[in-house]
Coordinates of C-alpha atoms in Angstrom, one line a residue:
X1 CA 167.7 107.5 192.3
X2 CA 165.5 107.9 189.2
X3 CA 163.1 105.2 188.3
X4 CA 164.1 103.0 185.2
X5 CA 160.4 102.6 184.0
X6 CA 158.9 104.9 181.3
X7 CA 155.8 106.8 182.3
X8 CA 152.6 105.3 180.8
X9 CA 150.6 107.3 178.3
X10 CA 146.9 107.2 179.2
X11 CA 144.4 107.7 176.3
X12 CA 141.2 109.4 177.0
X13 CA 138.3 106.9 177.3
X14 CA 136.2 108.9 174.8
X15 CA 138.9 108.6 172.1
X16 CA 139.2 104.9 172.5
X17 CA 135.4 104.4 172.1
X18 CA 135.5 106.4 168.8
X19 CA 138.3 104.2 167.5
X20 CA 136.4 101.0 168.5
X21 CA 133.2 102.3 166.8
X22 CA 135.1 103.2 163.6
X23 CA 136.8 99.8 163.6
X24 CA 133.5 98.1 164.1
X25 CA 132.0 100.1 161.2
X26 CA 134.8 99.2 158.9
X27 CA 134.4 95.5 159.9
X28 CA 130.6 95.7 159.2
X29 CA 131.3 97.4 155.9
X30 CA 133.8 94.8 154.9
X31 CA 131.4 92.1 156.0
X32 CA 128.5 93.8 154.0
X33 CA 130.7 94.0 151.0
X34 CA 131.7 90.4 151.3
X35 CA 128.1 89.4 151.7
X36 CA 127.1 91.4 148.7
X37 CA 129.8 90.1 146.5
X38 CA 128.8 86.6 147.7
X39 CA 125.2 87.4 146.8
X40 CA 126.3 88.7 143.4
X41 CA 128.3 85.6 142.7
X42 CA 125.3 83.4 143.7
X43 CA 123.0 85.4 141.5
X44 CA 125.4 85.1 138.5
X45 CA 125.6 81.3 139.0
X46 CA 121.9 81.0 139.4
X47 CA 121.2 83.0 136.3
X48 CA 123.8 81.1 134.3
X49 CA 122.2 77.7 135.1
X50 CA 119.0 78.4 133.2
X51 CA 118.8 77.1 129.6
X52 CA 115.2 77.9 129.1
X53 CA 115.0 81.5 127.9
X54 CA 111.7 82.5 129.6
X55 CA 112.9 81.0 132.9
X56 CA 116.3 82.7 132.5
X57 CA 114.7 86.1 132.1
X58 CA 112.5 85.6 135.2
X59 CA 115.5 84.5 137.2
X60 CA 117.4 87.6 136.1
X61 CA 114.6 89.9 137.4
X62 CA 114.4 88.1 140.7
X63 CA 118.1 88.2 141.2
X64 CA 118.2 91.9 140.4
X65 CA 115.5 92.8 142.9
X66 CA 117.2 90.8 145.6
X67 CA 120.7 92.3 145.0
X68 CA 119.7 96.0 145.3
X69 CA 116.8 95.4 147.7
X70 CA 114.1 96.7 145.4
X71 CA 110.4 96.2 145.9
X72 CA 109.6 96.2 142.2
X73 CA 111.7 94.9 139.3
X74 CA 111.1 94.3 135.6
X75 CA 113.0 93.3 132.5
X76 CA 111.8 94.8 129.2
X77 CA 112.7 93.0 126.0
X78 CA 113.2 95.4 123.0
X79 CA 111.2 94.4 120.0
X80 CA 112.5 94.0 116.4
X81 CA 111.8 97.7 115.6
X82 CA 114.3 98.7 118.2
X83 CA 111.9 101.4 119.6
X84 CA 109.3 99.5 121.7
X85 CA 109.1 96.6 124.2
X86 CA 108.0 93.3 122.9
X87 CA 107.9 91.5 126.3
X88 CA 107.8 92.6 129.9
X89 CA 108.8 90.3 132.9
X90 CA 108.0 91.6 136.3
X91 CA 108.6 90.9 140.0
X92 CA 106.7 92.4 143.0
X93 CA 103.4 93.0 141.3
X94 CA 100.7 90.4 141.7
X95 CA 98.7 89.0 138.7
X96 CA 95.6 90.6 140.0
X97 CA 97.3 94.0 140.2
X98 CA 98.6 93.6 136.6
X99 CA 95.1 92.9 135.4
X100 CA 93.9 96.1 137.1
X101 CA 96.7 98.2 135.6
X102 CA 96.0 96.9 132.0
X103 CA 98.4 96.2 129.1
X104 CA 102.1 96.0 129.7
X105 CA 104.1 99.2 128.8
X106 CA 105.3 99.7 125.3
X107 CA 108.4 101.6 126.1
X108 CA 107.4 105.2 126.6
X109 CA 108.4 107.7 129.3
X110 CA 111.3 106.6 131.6
X111 CA 111.3 103.1 130.2
X112 CA 111.8 104.6 126.7
X113 CA 114.6 106.8 127.9
X114 CA 116.8 103.7 128.4
X115 CA 115.8 102.4 125.0
X116 CA 116.8 105.7 123.3
X117 CA 119.9 106.1 125.5
X118 CA 121.2 102.6 126.6
X119 CA 123.2 103.8 129.6
X120 CA 122.6 103.3 133.4
X121 CA 120.1 105.7 134.8
X122 CA 119.6 106.4 138.5
X123 CA 116.9 108.7 139.8
X124 CA 115.9 109.7 143.4
X125 CA 112.4 110.8 142.1
X126 CA 111.0 109.4 138.8
X127 CA 108.5 112.3 138.6
X128 CA 111.4 114.9 138.4
X129 CA 112.8 113.5 135.1
X130 CA 111.7 115.3 131.9
X131 CA 110.7 112.0 130.2
X132 CA 108.3 111.1 133.0
X133 CA 104.6 111.6 132.4
X134 CA 103.0 109.6 135.3
X135 CA 101.6 106.2 135.8
X136 CA 98.3 104.6 134.6
X137 CA 95.4 104.2 137.0
X138 CA 95.7 101.5 139.7
X139 CA 99.5 101.5 139.3
X140 CA 101.4 101.3 142.6
X141 CA 103.4 104.4 143.6
X142 CA 107.0 104.4 142.7
X143 CA 109.7 107.0 143.6
X144 CA 113.3 105.9 143.3
X145 CA 114.5 104.3 140.1
X146 CA 117.5 102.4 138.8
X147 CA 117.8 101.1 135.2
X148 CA 120.6 99.4 133.3
X149 CA 120.7 97.9 129.7
X150 CA 121.4 94.3 129.0
X151 CA 123.6 93.6 126.0
X152 CA 123.9 90.3 124.1
X153 CA 126.9 90.1 121.7
X154 CA 127.2 93.9 121.6
X155 CA 123.5 94.5 120.8
X156 CA 121.0 95.8 123.4
X157 CA 118.6 93.0 124.2
X158 CA 116.6 94.8 126.8
X159 CA 116.7 96.8 130.1
X160 CA 116.5 96.1 133.8
X161 CA 114.2 98.4 135.7
X162 CA 114.3 98.6 139.5
X163 CA 112.1 100.9 141.6
X164 CA 111.3 101.6 145.3
X165 CA 114.4 100.6 147.3
X166 CA 113.2 99.2 150.6
X167 CA 113.3 101.3 153.7
X168 CA 112.6 104.5 151.8
X169 CA 116.3 104.7 150.7
X170 CA 117.7 105.8 147.4
X171 CA 119.7 103.6 145.0
X172 CA 123.4 104.5 145.3
X173 CA 126.5 104.0 143.1
X174 CA 127.2 100.6 144.7
X175 CA 123.7 99.4 143.6
X176 CA 124.3 100.7 140.1
X177 CA 127.7 98.9 140.0
X178 CA 126.2 95.6 141.3
X179 CA 123.3 95.8 138.9
X180 CA 125.6 96.6 135.9
X181 CA 127.7 93.5 136.8
X182 CA 124.6 91.4 136.9
X183 CA 123.5 92.8 133.5
X184 CA 126.8 91.5 132.0
X185 CA 126.2 88.0 133.4
X186 CA 122.6 88.2 132.3
X187 CA 123.7 89.0 128.7
X188 CA 125.9 85.8 128.8
X189 CA 123.0 83.8 130.3
X190 CA 120.5 85.0 127.7
X191 CA 123.0 84.3 124.9
X192 CA 123.5 80.7 126.1
X193 CA 119.7 80.2 126.5
X194 CA 119.1 81.5 123.0
X195 CA 121.9 79.3 121.6
X196 CA 120.4 76.3 123.4
X197 CA 116.9 77.2 122.2
X198 CA 118.2 77.5 118.6
X199 CA 120.0 74.2 118.8
X200 CA 116.8 72.5 120.1
X201 CA 114.8 74.1 117.4
X202 CA 117.2 73.0 114.6
X203 CA 117.1 69.5 116.0
X204 CA 113.3 69.5 115.8
X205 CA 113.5 70.7 112.1
X206 CA 116.1 68.0 111.3
X207 CA 113.9 65.3 112.9
X208 CA 110.9 66.6 110.9
X209 CA 112.9 66.5 107.7
X210 CA 114.1 62.9 108.5
X211 CA 110.5 61.9 109.1
X212 CA 109.3 63.3 105.8
X213 CA 112.1 61.6 103.9
X214 CA 111.4 58.3 105.6
X215 CA 107.7 58.7 104.7
X216 CA 108.4 59.6 101.1
X217 CA 111.1 57.1 100.1
X218 CA 109.0 53.9 100.5
X219 CA 106.5 55.2 98.0
X220 CA 103.9 56.9 100.2
X221 CA 101.4 59.2 98.5
X222 CA 102.4 62.8 98.0
X223 CA 99.4 64.0 100.0
X224 CA 100.7 62.2 103.1
X225 CA 104.0 64.0 102.8
X226 CA 102.4 67.4 102.3
X227 CA 100.2 66.8 105.3
X228 CA 103.2 65.9 107.4
X229 CA 105.0 69.1 106.2
X230 CA 102.1 71.2 107.3
X231 CA 101.6 69.5 110.6
X232 CA 105.3 69.6 111.6
X233 CA 105.7 73.2 110.5
X234 CA 102.6 74.3 112.5
X235 CA 103.7 72.4 115.6
X236 CA 107.3 73.7 115.6
X237 CA 106.5 77.3 115.0
X238 CA 103.5 77.4 117.3
X239 CA 101.2 78.4 114.5
X240 CA 97.4 78.2 114.5
X241 CA 97.0 77.4 110.8
X242 CA 99.2 75.8 108.2
X243 CA 98.6 75.4 104.5
X244 CA 100.4 73.8 101.6
X245 CA 99.5 74.9 98.1
X246 CA 100.8 73.3 94.9
X247 CA 100.8 74.6 91.3
X248 CA 98.1 73.4 88.9
X249 CA 99.3 72.1 85.6
X250 CA 98.9 74.3 82.6
X251 CA 97.2 77.1 84.6
X252 CA 98.6 80.2 86.3
X253 CA 97.2 79.1 89.6
X254 CA 97.9 77.4 92.9
X255 CA 95.5 75.1 94.7
X256 CA 95.5 74.6 98.5
X257 CA 95.9 70.8 98.8
X258 CA 96.5 70.7 102.6
X259 CA 95.2 72.9 105.4
X260 CA 95.4 72.0 109.1
X261 CA 94.5 73.9 112.2
X262 CA 92.1 76.8 112.9
X263 CA 89.5 77.3 110.1
X264 CA 91.2 74.8 107.8
X265 CA 87.9 73.8 106.1
X266 CA 87.6 77.3 104.6
X267 CA 91.0 77.0 102.9
X268 CA 91.1 73.4 101.4
X269 CA 90.6 73.4 97.7
X270 CA 91.0 77.2 97.2
X271 CA 92.5 78.2 93.9
X272 CA 94.9 81.1 94.2
X273 CA 96.6 83.3 91.5
X274 CA 100.3 82.8 91.1
X275 CA 101.4 86.4 91.4
X276 CA 99.0 87.7 94.1
X277 CA 98.6 87.1 97.9
X278 CA 101.3 85.8 100.2
X279 CA 101.4 82.3 98.8
X280 CA 101.4 83.5 95.1
X281 CA 104.2 86.0 95.7
X282 CA 106.3 83.4 97.6
X283 CA 105.9 80.9 94.8
X284 CA 106.5 83.4 91.9
X285 CA 109.5 85.0 93.6
X286 CA 110.9 81.8 95.2
X287 CA 111.4 83.8 98.4
X288 CA 109.7 84.1 101.8
X289 CA 106.9 86.7 102.2
X290 CA 105.8 87.8 105.7
X291 CA 102.9 89.8 107.1
X292 CA 102.6 91.4 110.6
X293 CA 98.8 91.0 110.4
X294 CA 97.2 88.9 107.7
X295 CA 93.7 90.2 108.4
X296 CA 94.8 93.8 107.5
X297 CA 97.2 92.9 104.7
X298 CA 96.2 94.5 101.3
X299 CA 97.7 91.5 99.5
X300 CA 95.0 89.2 100.9
X301 CA 91.5 89.2 99.3
X302 CA 88.8 90.0 101.7
X303 CA 86.5 87.3 100.3
X304 CA 86.0 84.7 101.4
X305 CA 86.8 85.7 105.1
X306 CA 89.0 82.9 106.3
X307 CA 91.6 84.5 108.7
X308 CA 89.4 85.7 111.5
X309 CA 91.3 85.8 114.9
X310 CA 94.7 85.3 113.2
X311 CA 97.6 87.7 112.9
X312 CA 101.3 87.2 111.9
X313 CA 101.9 85.1 108.8
X314 CA 104.8 83.8 106.7
X315 CA 104.7 82.1 103.3
X316 CA 107.8 80.1 102.3
X317 CA 108.4 78.4 98.9
X318 CA 109.0 74.6 99.0
X319 CA 112.3 74.4 97.1
X320 CA 114.3 77.2 95.3
X321 CA 117.3 77.4 93.0
X322 CA 117.4 76.3 89.4
X323 CA 114.4 74.0 89.7
X324 CA 112.3 76.7 91.3
X325 CA 109.5 76.4 93.8
X326 CA 107.6 73.2 93.9
X327 CA 104.9 74.6 96.2
X328 CA 104.3 77.0 99.1
X329 CA 103.7 76.5 102.8
X330 CA 101.8 79.2 104.7
X331 CA 101.9 79.5 108.5
X332 CA 99.7 81.9 110.5
X333 CA 99.7 82.6 114.2
X334 CA 96.9 83.8 116.4
X335 CA 96.4 87.5 116.7
X336 CA 98.6 89.1 119.3
X337 CA 101.4 86.5 118.9
X338 CA 104.9 87.5 117.9
X339 CA 105.7 88.1 114.3
X340 CA 107.9 85.5 112.5
X341 CA 111.5 86.5 113.1
X342 CA 114.2 86.4 110.5
X343 CA 115.8 83.4 112.2
X344 CA 112.5 81.5 112.3
X345 CA 111.9 82.3 108.6
X346 CA 115.4 81.1 107.8
X347 CA 114.9 77.8 109.6
X348 CA 111.5 77.3 108.0
X349 CA 113.0 78.0 104.6
X350 CA 115.7 75.4 105.2
X351 CA 113.1 72.9 106.3
X352 CA 111.0 73.6 103.1
X353 CA 114.1 73.3 100.9
X354 CA 115.0 69.9 102.5
X355 CA 111.4 68.8 102.0
X356 CA 111.6 69.7 98.4
X357 CA 114.7 67.6 98.0
X358 CA 113.0 64.7 99.6
X359 CA 110.0 65.1 97.2
X360 CA 112.4 65.3 94.2
X361 CA 114.2 62.1 95.2
X362 CA 110.9 60.4 95.8
X363 CA 109.6 61.5 92.4
X364 CA 112.8 60.3 90.7
X365 CA 112.4 57.0 92.4
X366 CA 108.8 56.8 91.3
X367 CA 109.8 57.8 87.7
X368 CA 112.4 55.0 87.8
X369 CA 109.8 52.5 89.0
X370 CA 107.4 53.8 86.3
X371 CA 110.1 53.4 83.6
X372 CA 110.8 49.9 84.8
X373 CA 107.1 49.1 84.7
X374 CA 106.7 50.5 81.2
X375 CA 109.7 48.6 80.0
X376 CA 108.2 45.4 81.5
X377 CA 104.9 46.1 79.8
X378 CA 106.7 46.6 76.5
X379 CA 108.5 43.3 76.9
X380 CA 105.2 41.6 77.7
X381 CA 103.5 43.2 74.7
X382 CA 106.4 42.2 72.5
X383 CA 106.3 38.6 73.7
X384 CA 102.6 38.4 73.2
X385 CA 102.9 39.8 69.7
X386 CA 105.9 37.9 68.6
X387 CA 105.2 34.6 70.3
X388 CA 101.7 34.0 71.5
X389 CA 99.8 35.7 68.5
X390 CA 102.0 34.0 65.9
X391 CA 101.6 30.6 67.5
X392 CA 97.8 31.1 67.8
X393 CA 97.6 32.3 64.2
X394 CA 99.6 29.3 63.0
X395 CA 97.4 26.9 65.0
X396 CA 94.3 28.5 63.5
X397 CA 95.7 28.2 60.0
X398 CA 96.4 24.5 60.7
X399 CA 93.0 23.8 62.0
X400 CA 91.3 25.7 59.1
X401 CA 93.3 23.6 56.5
X402 CA 92.6 20.4 58.4
X403 CA 88.9 21.1 58.4
X404 CA 88.7 20.3 54.7
X405 CA 89.7 16.7 55.4
X406 CA 87.1 16.1 58.0
X407 CA 84.1 14.3 56.5
X408 CA 81.9 14.4 59.6
X409 CA 79.8 17.6 59.4
X410 CA 79.6 18.2 63.1
X411 CA 83.3 17.6 63.6
X412 CA 84.1 20.0 60.8
X413 CA 81.7 22.6 62.3
X414 CA 83.4 22.3 65.7
X415 CA 86.8 22.8 64.1
X416 CA 85.6 26.0 62.3
X417 CA 84.2 27.3 65.6
X418 CA 87.5 26.7 67.3
X419 CA 89.2 28.7 64.5
X420 CA 86.7 31.5 65.1
X421 CA 87.5 31.3 68.9
X422 CA 91.2 31.6 68.1
X423 CA 90.5 34.7 66.0
X424 CA 88.6 36.3 68.9
X425 CA 91.4 35.4 71.3
X426 CA 94.0 37.0 68.9
X427 CA 91.8 40.2 68.9
X428 CA 91.6 40.2 72.7
X429 CA 95.4 39.8 73.0
X430 CA 95.9 42.6 70.5
X431 CA 93.6 44.8 72.5
X432 CA 95.6 44.0 75.6
X433 CA 98.9 44.8 73.8
X434 CA 97.4 48.2 72.8
X435 CA 96.4 48.8 76.4
X436 CA 99.8 48.0 77.6
X437 CA 101.4 50.4 75.2
X438 CA 99.0 53.3 75.7
X439 CA 100.0 55.8 78.2
X440 CA 97.8 58.2 80.2
X441 CA 97.0 61.7 79.0
X442 CA 99.5 64.5 79.3
X443 CA 99.7 67.1 82.1
X444 CA 96.8 69.4 82.5
X445 CA 94.2 66.9 81.3
X446 CA 92.8 66.4 84.9
X447 CA 89.5 67.7 85.9
X448 CA 91.0 70.3 88.3
X449 CA 93.0 71.9 85.6
X450 CA 90.0 71.9 83.2
X451 CA 87.8 73.6 85.7
X452 CA 90.3 76.3 86.3
X453 CA 90.7 76.8 82.6
X454 CA 87.0 77.1 82.1
X455 CA 86.7 79.6 84.9
X456 CA 89.6 81.6 83.5
X457 CA 88.1 81.6 80.0
X458 CA 84.8 83.0 81.5
X459 CA 86.6 85.9 83.2
X460 CA 86.6 88.3 80.2
X461 CA 82.9 87.7 79.6
X462 CA 82.0 88.1 83.2
X463 CA 84.2 91.1 83.8
X464 CA 85.9 89.5 86.8
X465 CA 87.5 86.2 87.7
X466 CA 85.3 83.7 89.4
X467 CA 86.3 82.2 92.8
X468 CA 87.2 78.6 92.5
X469 CA 87.4 76.0 95.3
X470 CA 87.8 72.2 95.0
X471 CA 87.8 69.5 97.6
X472 CA 88.5 65.8 97.4
X473 CA 90.4 63.5 95.1
X474 CA 88.8 65.0 92.0
X475 CA 91.3 63.9 89.4
X476 CA 91.4 60.3 90.5
X477 CA 87.9 59.6 91.7
X478 CA 85.9 61.3 88.9
X479 CA 86.0 59.2 85.7
X480 CA 86.6 60.9 82.3
X481 CA 83.0 60.5 81.1
X482 CA 81.6 62.3 84.2
X483 CA 84.4 64.9 84.1
X484 CA 83.4 65.9 80.5
X485 CA 79.8 66.5 81.8
X486 CA 81.1 68.6 84.8
X487 CA 83.1 70.8 82.4
X488 CA 80.2 71.3 80.1
X489 CA 77.8 72.1 82.9
X490 CA 80.3 74.6 84.4
X491 CA 80.8 76.3 81.1
X492 CA 77.1 76.7 80.5
X493 CA 76.4 77.9 84.1
X494 CA 79.1 80.6 83.8
X495 CA 77.8 81.6 80.4
X496 CA 74.3 82.0 81.8
X497 CA 75.6 84.1 84.7
X498 CA 77.4 86.4 82.2
X499 CA 74.3 86.8 80.0
X500 CA 71.5 87.2 82.5
X501 CA 72.7 87.6 86.2
X502 CA 74.4 91.0 86.1
X503 CA 76.6 89.6 88.9
X504 CA 79.7 91.1 90.5
X505 CA 81.0 87.9 92.0
X506 CA 80.7 84.1 91.3
X507 CA 81.9 81.3 93.4
X508 CA 82.5 77.8 91.9
X509 CA 82.8 74.9 94.3
X510 CA 83.6 71.4 93.1
X511 CA 83.7 68.6 95.6
X512 CA 83.8 64.8 95.8
X513 CA 83.7 62.3 98.6
X514 CA 84.2 59.2 96.5
X515 CA 80.5 58.5 96.3
X516 CA 79.3 61.5 94.3
X517 CA 80.6 64.6 92.6
X518 CA 78.9 68.0 93.3
X519 CA 79.3 71.2 91.3
X520 CA 78.0 74.3 93.0
X521 CA 77.9 77.7 91.2
X522 CA 76.6 80.7 93.2
X523 CA 76.4 84.4 92.1
X524 CA 75.3 87.7 93.6
X525 CA 73.2 88.8 90.6
X526 CA 69.5 89.3 90.1
X527 CA 68.6 85.7 90.5
X528 CA 66.7 83.4 88.2
X529 CA 63.7 85.3 86.6
X530 CA 60.3 83.6 86.6
X531 CA 59.0 82.8 83.2
X532 CA 62.3 83.2 81.5
X533 CA 64.0 80.8 79.1
X534 CA 65.0 77.5 80.8
X535 CA 66.9 75.8 77.9
X536 CA 70.2 76.1 79.7
X537 CA 68.9 74.7 82.9
X538 CA 67.1 71.9 81.1
X539 CA 70.3 70.9 79.3
X540 CA 72.2 70.7 82.6
X541 CA 69.3 68.8 84.2
X542 CA 69.3 66.3 81.4
X543 CA 73.0 65.7 81.8
X544 CA 72.5 65.0 85.5
X545 CA 69.6 62.6 84.8
X546 CA 71.6 60.7 82.2
X547 CA 74.1 59.9 85.0
X548 CA 71.6 59.2 87.7
X549 CA 71.9 62.5 89.4
X550 CA 69.9 65.7 89.7
X551 CA 70.0 69.5 89.4
X552 CA 68.8 72.0 92.0
X553 CA 68.5 75.7 91.3
X554 CA 67.1 78.6 93.3
X555 CA 67.9 81.9 95.0
X556 CA 70.5 82.5 97.7
X557 CA 69.7 84.0 101.1
X558 CA 72.0 87.0 100.3
X559 CA 70.6 87.5 96.8
X560 CA 71.6 86.0 93.5
X561 CA 71.2 82.4 92.4
X562 CA 72.7 79.0 93.4
X563 CA 73.0 76.1 91.1
X564 CA 73.9 72.6 92.5
X565 CA 74.6 69.8 90.0
X566 CA 75.3 66.4 91.6
X567 CA 75.7 62.9 90.2
X568 CA 76.8 59.6 91.8
X569 CA 80.2 58.1 91.0
X570 CA 80.4 54.5 89.8
X571 CA 81.6 52.0 92.4
X572 CA 84.9 51.4 90.6
X573 CA 85.8 55.1 90.2

């Protein structure tokens, strides 16, 4: 009788081992893929948490190196020109090694290949690519390479560069896929960080505007507001130097009223032409003017040297539109710092426009207060004239007529003296009325404007325009009587230079510290000849002596002559 059980099929032991090994390999591959996807997700989350742009870029480089197991990683940020790298963030190379290698790459060779062709690039040997031309001295050896672009809102922001996969392996398609995925997340993270940075920056500008408005509205001095504009603009933009120049009445010139930061002393009081230089062009065109390097800009006069160690600059008008520019703010960064971007310039322009509105409102408020004050003065003058003078005059007439009836001589004499005193009182009141109704001189009557006019009028005779610099509260602290002497001395000094010095340059410096006013005129001519006529110098010396001051004249170390005329200011000036 046949058996009811089927015969067992026995698989060879070798075949079973192969199946188990293949199964284990698939399990390991699945586990590796799972771990890698998990690492990628962790990297994406880690990169997305960063809101500081610099920190976000560093996190992206670290995550990229870890994901593809690369020894060296870098992120190159493409500059505004679209052809070179403006920043380079690295992982795997020590600071000491970076110092030995030298400056960061600018985007040539293989790095430039991704800039020119923003597509993933994978190489087993860097040296075999046509664009490769070797490494600089002290650079670590690098063989394998993987690079992918990072796009932010459709525009290439920069590139990720990975080299030297650990274990001597080459980067594969999976590495390229993982890195490309990270690049997409990096683009989103960079965009978020930039938006956050922009919002924080706008918040700082708005707070600065609010501070300026708050300072101006209670009636603070304009100089305080200008100083605040310069300080806040310098701080927010990371500039080394900030200046504010304002137009001078009835002259085609700007004067630097405020300068803060590096080398500020060399800028305060400078008189600049309206249609030249960064500040003059920004004012005359009512539009921003930028410079990549102010020390090499042909629009900046070489003398006096005042921008040593500085580089990128931007000049922005304070206020635009129908009213036009009210002044100019100039910001200059240290040499080697980034140039002012369009976005930075736009924010600065908005800040300057808001500052101009605050200045306009403050001036309107001051005008209203001045009008109310003048109306009050008119009322007081009218009351003094219509009431007080008439009553005093009537009282004087009564006393004068009553004096005829006084028989006692001494009593009659006293009455007549009282009448005379009333007449003097009436004269004093009338003088007071006249003072209340007399307004100050018109625009352009200040000493600053007069000095600029004299210098401008001397230019045709000299053959060149003198340099002019002024410091201190010249218009308010120097009284009119002394100001007239200053103008006369300056005119005579420039005339003497034109006649006798054969100079090619003249510098006029007018300063006051509230205690004295000093006028200095220096030229690069032949100097003061011995035995020559001294009538001009004598006239200037006599003017100084009349005011309790003195005149010094002599040669300059670099040639030419120097004239220094100084007089003390009255205590009430």
